[in-house]
XYZ file of C-alpha atoms in Angstrom:
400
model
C 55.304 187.538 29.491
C 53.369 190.311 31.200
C 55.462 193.569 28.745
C 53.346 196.559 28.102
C 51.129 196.903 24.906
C 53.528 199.590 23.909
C 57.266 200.750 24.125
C 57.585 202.761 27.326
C 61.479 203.065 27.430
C 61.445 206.681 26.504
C 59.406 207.814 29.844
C 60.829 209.759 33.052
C 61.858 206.935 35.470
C 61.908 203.787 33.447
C 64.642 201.491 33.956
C 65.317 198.380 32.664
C 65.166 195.442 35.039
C 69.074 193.657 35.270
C 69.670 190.564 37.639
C 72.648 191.067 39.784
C 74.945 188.019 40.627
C 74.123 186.497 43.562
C 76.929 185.739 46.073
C 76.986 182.010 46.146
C 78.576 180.052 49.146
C 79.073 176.654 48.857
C 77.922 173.985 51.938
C 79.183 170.305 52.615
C 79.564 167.584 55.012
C 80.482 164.233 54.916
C 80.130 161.916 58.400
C 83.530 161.142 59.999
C 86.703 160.030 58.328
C 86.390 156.553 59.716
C 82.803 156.231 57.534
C 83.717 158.450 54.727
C 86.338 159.414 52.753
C 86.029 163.113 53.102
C 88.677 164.083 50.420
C 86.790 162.673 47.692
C 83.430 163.007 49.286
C 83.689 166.831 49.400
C 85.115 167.232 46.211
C 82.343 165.632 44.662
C 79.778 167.628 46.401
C 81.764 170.726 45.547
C 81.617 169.132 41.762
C 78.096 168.516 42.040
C 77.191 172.179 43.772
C 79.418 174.197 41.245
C 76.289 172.970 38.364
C 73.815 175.443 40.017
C 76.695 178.554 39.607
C 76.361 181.075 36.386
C 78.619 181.327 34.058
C 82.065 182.998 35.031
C 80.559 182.771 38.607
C 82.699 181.099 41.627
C 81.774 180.452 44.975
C 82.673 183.260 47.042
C 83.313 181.389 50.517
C 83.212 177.343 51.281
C 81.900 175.796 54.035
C 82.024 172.579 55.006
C 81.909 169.823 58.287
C 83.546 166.164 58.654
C 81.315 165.207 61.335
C 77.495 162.963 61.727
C 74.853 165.331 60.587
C 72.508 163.878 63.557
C 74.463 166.151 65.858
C 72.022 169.309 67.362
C 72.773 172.590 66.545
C 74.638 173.663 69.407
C 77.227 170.836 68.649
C 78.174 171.386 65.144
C 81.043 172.850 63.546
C 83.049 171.989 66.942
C 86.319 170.266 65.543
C 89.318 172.746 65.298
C 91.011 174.087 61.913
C 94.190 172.333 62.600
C 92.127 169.372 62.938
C 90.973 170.135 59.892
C 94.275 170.721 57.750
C 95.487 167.297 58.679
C 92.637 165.543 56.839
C 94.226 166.800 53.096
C 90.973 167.776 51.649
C 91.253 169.293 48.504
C 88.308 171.656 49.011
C 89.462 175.551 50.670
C 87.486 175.658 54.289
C 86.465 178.868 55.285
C 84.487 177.656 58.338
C 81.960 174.881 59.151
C 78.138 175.311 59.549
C 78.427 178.194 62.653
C 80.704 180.476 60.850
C 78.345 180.166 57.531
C 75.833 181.544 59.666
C 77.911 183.722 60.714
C 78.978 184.951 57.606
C 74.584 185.597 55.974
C 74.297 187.585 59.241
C 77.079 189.805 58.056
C 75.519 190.071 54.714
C 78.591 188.405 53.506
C 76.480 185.937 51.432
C 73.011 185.910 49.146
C 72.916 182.164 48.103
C 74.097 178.799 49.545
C 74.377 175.887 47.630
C 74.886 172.167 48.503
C 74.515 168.681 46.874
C 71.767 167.910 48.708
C 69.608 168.880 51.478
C 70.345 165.864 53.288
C 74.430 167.654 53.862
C 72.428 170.626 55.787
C 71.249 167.875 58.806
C 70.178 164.576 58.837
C 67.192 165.343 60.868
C 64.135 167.100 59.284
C 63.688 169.793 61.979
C 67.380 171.297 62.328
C 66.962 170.984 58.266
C 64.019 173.284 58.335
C 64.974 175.362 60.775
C 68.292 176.203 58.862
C 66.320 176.667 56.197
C 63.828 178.879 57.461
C 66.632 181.081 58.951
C 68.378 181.604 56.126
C 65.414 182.356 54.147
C 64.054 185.406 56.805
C 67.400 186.483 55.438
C 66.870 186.814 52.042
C 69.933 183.738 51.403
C 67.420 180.541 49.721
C 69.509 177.404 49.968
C 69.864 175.603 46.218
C 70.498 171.837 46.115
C 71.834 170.400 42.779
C 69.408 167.251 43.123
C 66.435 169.304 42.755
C 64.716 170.903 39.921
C 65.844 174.408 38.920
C 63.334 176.964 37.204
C 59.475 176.169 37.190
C 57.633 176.572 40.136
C 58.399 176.646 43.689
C 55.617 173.520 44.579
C 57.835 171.423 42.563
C 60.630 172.096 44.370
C 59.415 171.993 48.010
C 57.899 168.501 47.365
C 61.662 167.256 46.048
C 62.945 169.100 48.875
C 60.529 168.063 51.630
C 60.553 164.368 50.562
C 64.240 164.000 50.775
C 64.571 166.232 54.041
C 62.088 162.638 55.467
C 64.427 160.425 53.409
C 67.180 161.957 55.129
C 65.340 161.666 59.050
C 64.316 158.204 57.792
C 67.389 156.776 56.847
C 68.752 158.435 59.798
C 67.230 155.877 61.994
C 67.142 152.832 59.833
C 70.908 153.730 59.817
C 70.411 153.884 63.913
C 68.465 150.501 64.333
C 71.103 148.510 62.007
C 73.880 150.259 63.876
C 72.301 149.094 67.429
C 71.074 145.446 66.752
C 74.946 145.054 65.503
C 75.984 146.623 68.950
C 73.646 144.222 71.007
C 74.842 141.438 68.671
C 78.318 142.232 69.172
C 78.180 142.516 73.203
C 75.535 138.694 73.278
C 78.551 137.439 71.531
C 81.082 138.673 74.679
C 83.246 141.057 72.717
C 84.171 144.180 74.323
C 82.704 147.826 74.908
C 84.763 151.062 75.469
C 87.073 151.045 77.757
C 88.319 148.226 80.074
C 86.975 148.736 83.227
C 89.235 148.710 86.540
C 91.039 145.546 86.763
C 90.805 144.154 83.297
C 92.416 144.748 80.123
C 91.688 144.445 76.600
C 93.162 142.076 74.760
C 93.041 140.672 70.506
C 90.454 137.463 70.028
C 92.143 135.635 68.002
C 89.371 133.072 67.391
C 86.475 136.159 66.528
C 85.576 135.231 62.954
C 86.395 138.494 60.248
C 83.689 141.011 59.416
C 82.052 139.938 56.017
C 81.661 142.161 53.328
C 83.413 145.616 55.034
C 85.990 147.924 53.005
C 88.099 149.995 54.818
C 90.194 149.266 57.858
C 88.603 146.336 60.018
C 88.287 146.680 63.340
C 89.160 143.508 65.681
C 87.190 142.162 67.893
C 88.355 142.302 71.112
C 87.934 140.721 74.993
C 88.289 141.507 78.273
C 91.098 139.902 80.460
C 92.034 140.040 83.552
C 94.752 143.172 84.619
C 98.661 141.317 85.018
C 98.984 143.656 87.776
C 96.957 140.924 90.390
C 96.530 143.828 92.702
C 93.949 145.659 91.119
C 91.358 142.349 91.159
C 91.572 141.911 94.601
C 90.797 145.409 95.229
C 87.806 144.761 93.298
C 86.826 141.609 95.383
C 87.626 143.854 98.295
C 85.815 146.737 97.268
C 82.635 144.001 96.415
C 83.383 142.862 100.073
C 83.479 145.691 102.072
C 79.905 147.394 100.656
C 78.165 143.619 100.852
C 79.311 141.904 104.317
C 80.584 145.583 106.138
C 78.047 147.785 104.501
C 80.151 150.403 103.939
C 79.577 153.900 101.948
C 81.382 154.972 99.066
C 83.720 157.228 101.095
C 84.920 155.127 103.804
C 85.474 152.165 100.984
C 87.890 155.154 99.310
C 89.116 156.165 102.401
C 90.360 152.479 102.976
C 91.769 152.182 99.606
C 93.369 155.062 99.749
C 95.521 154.286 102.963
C 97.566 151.662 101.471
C 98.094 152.194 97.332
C 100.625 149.305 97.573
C 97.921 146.963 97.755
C 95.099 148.938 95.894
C 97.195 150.584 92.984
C 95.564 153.798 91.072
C 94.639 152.991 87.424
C 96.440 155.004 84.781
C 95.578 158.822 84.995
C 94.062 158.432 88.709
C 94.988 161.358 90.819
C 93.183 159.352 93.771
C 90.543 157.248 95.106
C 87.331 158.827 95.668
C 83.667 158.102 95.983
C 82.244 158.326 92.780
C 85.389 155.811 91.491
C 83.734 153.145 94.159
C 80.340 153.560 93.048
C 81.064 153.124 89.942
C 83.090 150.057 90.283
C 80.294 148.724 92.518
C 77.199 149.242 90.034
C 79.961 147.236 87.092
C 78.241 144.210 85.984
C 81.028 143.333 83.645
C 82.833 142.008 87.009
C 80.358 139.162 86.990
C 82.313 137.613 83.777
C 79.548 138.684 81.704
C 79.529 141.459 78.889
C 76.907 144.117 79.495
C 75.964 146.404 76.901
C 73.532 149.383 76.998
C 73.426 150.513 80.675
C 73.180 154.402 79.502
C 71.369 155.532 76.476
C 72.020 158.647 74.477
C 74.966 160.779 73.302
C 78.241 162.017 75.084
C 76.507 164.437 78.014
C 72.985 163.660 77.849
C 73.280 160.132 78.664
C 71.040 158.471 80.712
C 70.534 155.313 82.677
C 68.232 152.878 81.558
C 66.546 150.294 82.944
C 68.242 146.961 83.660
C 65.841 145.349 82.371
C 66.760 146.630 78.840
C 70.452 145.872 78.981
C 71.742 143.535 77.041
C 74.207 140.204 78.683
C 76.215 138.046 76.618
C 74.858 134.815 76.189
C 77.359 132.898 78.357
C 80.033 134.233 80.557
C 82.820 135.904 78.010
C 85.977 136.858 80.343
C 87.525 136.121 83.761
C 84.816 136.982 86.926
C 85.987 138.518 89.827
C 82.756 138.365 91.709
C 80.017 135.958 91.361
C 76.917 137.285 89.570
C 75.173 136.305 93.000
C 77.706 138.801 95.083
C 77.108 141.630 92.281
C 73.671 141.424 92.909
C 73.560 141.220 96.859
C 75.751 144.271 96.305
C 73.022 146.080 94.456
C 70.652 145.292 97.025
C 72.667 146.821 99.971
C 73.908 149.563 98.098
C 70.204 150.573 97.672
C 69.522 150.114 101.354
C 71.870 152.019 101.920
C 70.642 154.967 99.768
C 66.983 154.403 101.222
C 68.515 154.602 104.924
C 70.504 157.726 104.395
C 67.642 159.230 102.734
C 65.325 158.514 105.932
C 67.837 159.834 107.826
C 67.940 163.089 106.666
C 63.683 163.285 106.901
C 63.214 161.964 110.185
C 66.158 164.897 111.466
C 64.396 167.619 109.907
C 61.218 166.634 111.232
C 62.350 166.548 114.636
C 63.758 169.787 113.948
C 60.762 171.286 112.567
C 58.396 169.962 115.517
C 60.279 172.226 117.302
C 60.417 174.640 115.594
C 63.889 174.593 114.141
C 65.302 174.998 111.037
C 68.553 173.213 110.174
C 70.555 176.652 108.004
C 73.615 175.167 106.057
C 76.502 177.434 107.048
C 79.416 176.158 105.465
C 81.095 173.233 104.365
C 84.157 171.323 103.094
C 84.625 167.972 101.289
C 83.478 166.102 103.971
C 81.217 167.664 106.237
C 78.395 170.508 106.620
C 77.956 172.761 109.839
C 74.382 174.030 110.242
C 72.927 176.285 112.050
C 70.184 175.291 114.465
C 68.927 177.789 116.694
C 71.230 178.799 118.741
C 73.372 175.654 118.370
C 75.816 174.197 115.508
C 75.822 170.756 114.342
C 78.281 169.035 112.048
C 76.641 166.628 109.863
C 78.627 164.558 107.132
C 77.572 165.551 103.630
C 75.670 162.925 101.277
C 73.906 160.495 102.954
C 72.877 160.569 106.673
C 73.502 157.140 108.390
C 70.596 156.030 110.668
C 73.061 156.114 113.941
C 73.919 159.416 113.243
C 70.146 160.486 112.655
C 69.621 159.136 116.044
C 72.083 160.527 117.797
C 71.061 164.109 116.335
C 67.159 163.558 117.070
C 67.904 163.095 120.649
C 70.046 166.220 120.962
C 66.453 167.909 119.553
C 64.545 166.495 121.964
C 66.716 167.360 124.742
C 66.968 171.170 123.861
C 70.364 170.811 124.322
């Protein structure tokens, strides 16, 4: 108590010192509805948040997410209201994560409150940096697991210890989640969609998960397509890059002339290159499940080494090309890459012993006219085959 040694209400100025209430939004979020419940997840984190709220005080706003709290920043709060509605949560939504931000920058808001710091983000940094953002507001965020009252030290060390508990069980949560994934695809069973020419079909012999609530999810295999079409334009496909060393294109082009005997898979406009790389680079055509060829999440994927992927232990569904043939195929598909590639150096080398620079112009799907010197040439776009490269090497060095 720091009063003064005497009574000092009767002087010019002196007011007496009244705390306002504090508008108090609440914050949730439970992971998605196939992990959670979020009707009675949310409820009881409302429950739990509505203990750090005065007497006669409400929350003035909720706002809440159904969605993995490992997502960045930029990708929260992205599922739509409608979306929302459907999922019967007894909790009033007045926006997600974005719009509560939105809402302290209005001045809309003085306090947040939450269960736990852990519903803010899973990882420590977005945590803190919420945090810290709300805070060069003026709006502290109040969790009902921590100490109220006292001194602030005591609540930054509850705070900052389960913001690491949260990061930490993050990944543990991450490595359980991935040594079941590599289990599952060792064992043969499938992963995301069936590739071109196979389906997915029910294992009826995969023993039941152990020990799982909720709705169980089978385990399923690949089979081979009924329509028989769409495996022999596979084998085709396999053929055509390996023994005719053809590119991407002119294995679409082919395809593309006759549909009767190379059918479109559901939702294809038409057959283009990127379709036949991709088919080409499939390992799963060897019979073999293949698991972990890309790492990361939904845009920022990346390949990774094959070394790291992980085969089933024996072969788990129908081949269509020998594990040999798929990897011949890799080998002349990266020829091919490496030859197109020295194409396109040894052509602007000529050129620029001359003098010459090769000035893109314009273009269309297939092809690119540039400009050099006086002259135009028409080059097709991608890679440059080694004939071609020739042929445009001696036009330099004729002048012509």
């Amino acid at each position: 108590v720091f009063d003064a040694p005497i009574d000092l209400s009767d002087l010019p100025g002196y007011q007496a010192a009244t705390a306002s209430r504090p508008r108090t939004a609440f914050l949730g979020r439970c992971s998605t509805k196939d992990n959670q419940d979020p009707r009675s997840s949310l409820a009881g984190q409302l429950a739990d948040a509505s203990l750090l709220l005065g007497p006669g005080e409400v929350f003035v706003a909720h706002f809440w997410d159904v969605e993995s709290g490992m997502l960045g920043l930029d990708e929260r709060s992205q599922i739509c209201a409608e979306d929302y509605a459907r999922l019967g949560v007894p909790v009033p939504r007045d926006g997600g994560l974005g719009e509560l931000l939105e809402a302290v920058e209005r001045g809309e808001v003085d306090r947040v409150a939450c269960e736990r710091i852990g519903r803010v983000a899973r990882d420590m940094l977005p945590s803190l940096q919420i945090e810290r953002h709300l805070l060069s507001r003026g709006v502290p965020i109040d969790c009902a697991n921590e100490p109220q009252g006292g001194m602030t030290t005591g609540r930054l060390t509850t705070r900052r210890s389960a913001q690491m508990q949260a990061e930490i069980g993050r990944h543990e949560l991450m490595e359980m989640s991935m040594r079941g994934q590599r289990q599952h695809a060792a064992n043969g069973y499938r992963h995301g969609p069936p590739c071109y020419g196979y389906i997915a079909e029910l294992d009826p012999d995969a023993p039941p998960p152990a020990g799982r609530f909720g709705e169980r999810r089978p385990k399923m295999r690949l089979a081979l397509h009924p329509d028989g079409r769409r495996a022999d334009t596979v084998s085709q496909v396999f053929g055509m890059r390996r023994l005719e060393r053809l590119g991407d294109r002119e294995i679409a082009r082919r395809l593309a002339r006759d549909l009767d005997l190379h059918p479109l898979a559901e939702g294809q406009a038409m057959w283009c290159g990127r379709q036949v790389r991709r088919m080409l680079a499939q390992p799963k055509y060897t019979g073999y499940q293949v698991y972990g060829r890309r790492a990361g999440r939904q845009r920022r994927e990346r390949p990774t080494p094959i070394s790291a992927w992980v085969w089933s232990r024996r072969p788990a569904h129908p081949a269509i090309v020998t594990v040999e043939e798929w990897h011949q195929t890799q080998l002349v598909a990266a020829q091919l890459r490496a030859s197109r590639s020295t194409g396109w150096d040894r052509v602007h080398a000529a050129a620029a012993a001359r003098g010459i620079a090769l000035l893109p112009v314009r273009e269309n799907e297939t092809h690119t006219v540039f400009l050099a010197g006086d002259r135009q040439i028409v080059l097709p776009r991608g890679g440059l085959p080694p004939v071609v490269a020739d042929e445009v090497i001696a036009l330099l060095e004729a002048g012509r």
